[in-house]
Amino acid sequence: MPVNREFTIRLEDRPGTLGKVCQALADQNVNILAFQQLPLEKGKGGVRLVLDNPAAAKTTLDGQRVDYTEAEVAQIKLSNRTAELKDAARRKVATPAEDKKHE
């Protein structure tokens, strides 16, 4: 199963803060593959981004002094149909270590 890096970014909850980060990523040709916004404590928000170029994204976020963490996430492409996620979750998916055992 393909894996990617997910960046969880903490932002001030004010107009323009997310736009500034997204513009900095766009200026470096980093594309957003997945996005989720979540509330944090009062005055703060969080954004989870999966990006197409994690190395360039990390350099960009560091240059912008963005507060973020990284995590490894599974990446699958699903069709737009009812119960697709349920069906995908039921299929056995090998971990990278299991994949190597079968080579």
Coordinates of C-alpha atoms in Angstrom, one line a residue:
M1 CA 0.0 0.0 0.0
P2 CA 1.4 3.4 -0.9
V3 CA 2.2 5.7 2.0
N4 CA 2.6 9.4 2.2
R5 CA 3.4 12.1 4.7
E6 CA 0.6 14.0 6.4
F7 CA 1.3 17.5 7.8
T8 CA -0.8 18.7 10.7
I9 CA -0.5 22.5 10.9
R10 CA -1.6 24.7 13.8
L11 CA -2.8 28.1 12.8
E12 CA -4.2 31.2 14.3
D13 CA -7.9 31.3 13.7
R14 CA -8.0 34.5 11.7
P15 CA -8.8 35.4 8.1
G16 CA -5.9 34.8 5.7
T17 CA -3.7 32.5 7.7
L18 CA -4.5 29.3 5.8
G19 CA -4.4 31.2 2.5
K20 CA -0.9 32.4 3.3
V21 CA 0.3 28.8 3.9
C22 CA -1.4 27.5 0.8
Q23 CA 0.1 30.3 -1.3
A24 CA 3.6 29.5 -0.1
L25 CA 3.1 25.9 -1.0
A26 CA 1.7 26.8 -4.4
D27 CA 4.6 29.1 -5.1
Q28 CA 6.9 26.0 -4.7
N29 CA 4.6 23.9 -6.9
V30 CA 3.4 21.7 -4.0
N31 CA -0.1 20.4 -4.6
I32 CA -2.6 19.5 -2.0
L33 CA -3.9 15.9 -2.4
A34 CA -6.1 15.8 0.7
F35 CA -7.3 18.4 3.2
Q36 CA -9.1 18.3 6.6
Q37 CA -9.7 21.3 8.9
L38 CA -10.3 20.9 12.6
P39 CA -10.9 23.2 15.5
L40 CA -8.4 23.3 18.3
E41 CA -8.5 25.4 21.4
K42 CA -10.0 28.9 21.3
G43 CA -8.3 31.1 18.8
K44 CA -6.4 28.1 17.1
G45 CA -7.3 25.8 14.3
G46 CA -5.7 22.8 12.7
V47 CA -5.3 21.7 9.2
R48 CA -4.2 18.3 8.0
L49 CA -2.7 18.2 4.5
V50 CA -1.4 15.4 2.4
L51 CA 0.9 16.9 -0.3
D52 CA 2.4 15.6 -3.5
N53 CA 6.0 16.7 -2.5
P54 CA 6.6 16.2 1.2
A55 CA 10.3 17.3 1.0
A56 CA 9.5 20.6 -0.7
A57 CA 6.5 21.1 1.6
K58 CA 8.7 20.6 4.7
T59 CA 11.2 23.2 3.4
T60 CA 8.4 25.6 2.6
L61 CA 6.7 25.2 6.0
D62 CA 10.0 25.6 7.8
G63 CA 10.7 28.8 5.8
Q64 CA 7.3 30.2 6.8
R65 CA 7.9 29.3 10.4
V66 CA 4.8 27.2 10.5
D67 CA 4.0 25.1 13.6
Y68 CA 3.5 21.5 12.2
T69 CA 3.9 17.8 12.9
E70 CA 4.3 15.0 10.4
A71 CA 2.9 11.5 10.3
E72 CA 3.0 8.6 7.9
V73 CA -0.4 7.8 6.4
A74 CA -1.7 5.2 4.0
Q75 CA -2.8 6.5 0.6
I76 CA -5.4 4.8 -1.5
K77 CA -7.6 6.0 -4.4
L78 CA -11.3 5.2 -4.1
S79 CA -14.0 5.4 -6.6
N80 CA -16.9 7.7 -6.0
R81 CA -19.5 5.1 -5.2
T82 CA -21.6 4.0 -2.2
A83 CA -19.7 1.8 0.4
E84 CA -16.3 2.1 -1.4
L85 CA -14.5 2.9 1.8
K86 CA -16.3 0.1 3.6
D87 CA -15.2 -2.4 0.9
A88 CA -11.6 -1.1 0.9
A89 CA -11.4 -1.4 4.7
R90 CA -12.6 -5.0 4.6
R91 CA -9.9 -6.0 2.1
K92 CA -6.7 -7.3 3.6
V93 CA -3.9 -4.8 2.8
A94 CA -0.3 -5.9 3.4
T95 CA 2.0 -3.7 5.3
P96 CA 5.4 -2.8 3.7
A97 CA 7.1 -5.4 5.9
E98 CA 4.6 -8.1 4.7
D99 CA 5.1 -7.0 1.1
K100 CA 8.9 -7.7 1.5
K101 CA 8.2 -11.2 2.8
H102 CA 6.3 -12.0 -0.4
E103 CA 9.0 -10.7 -2.8

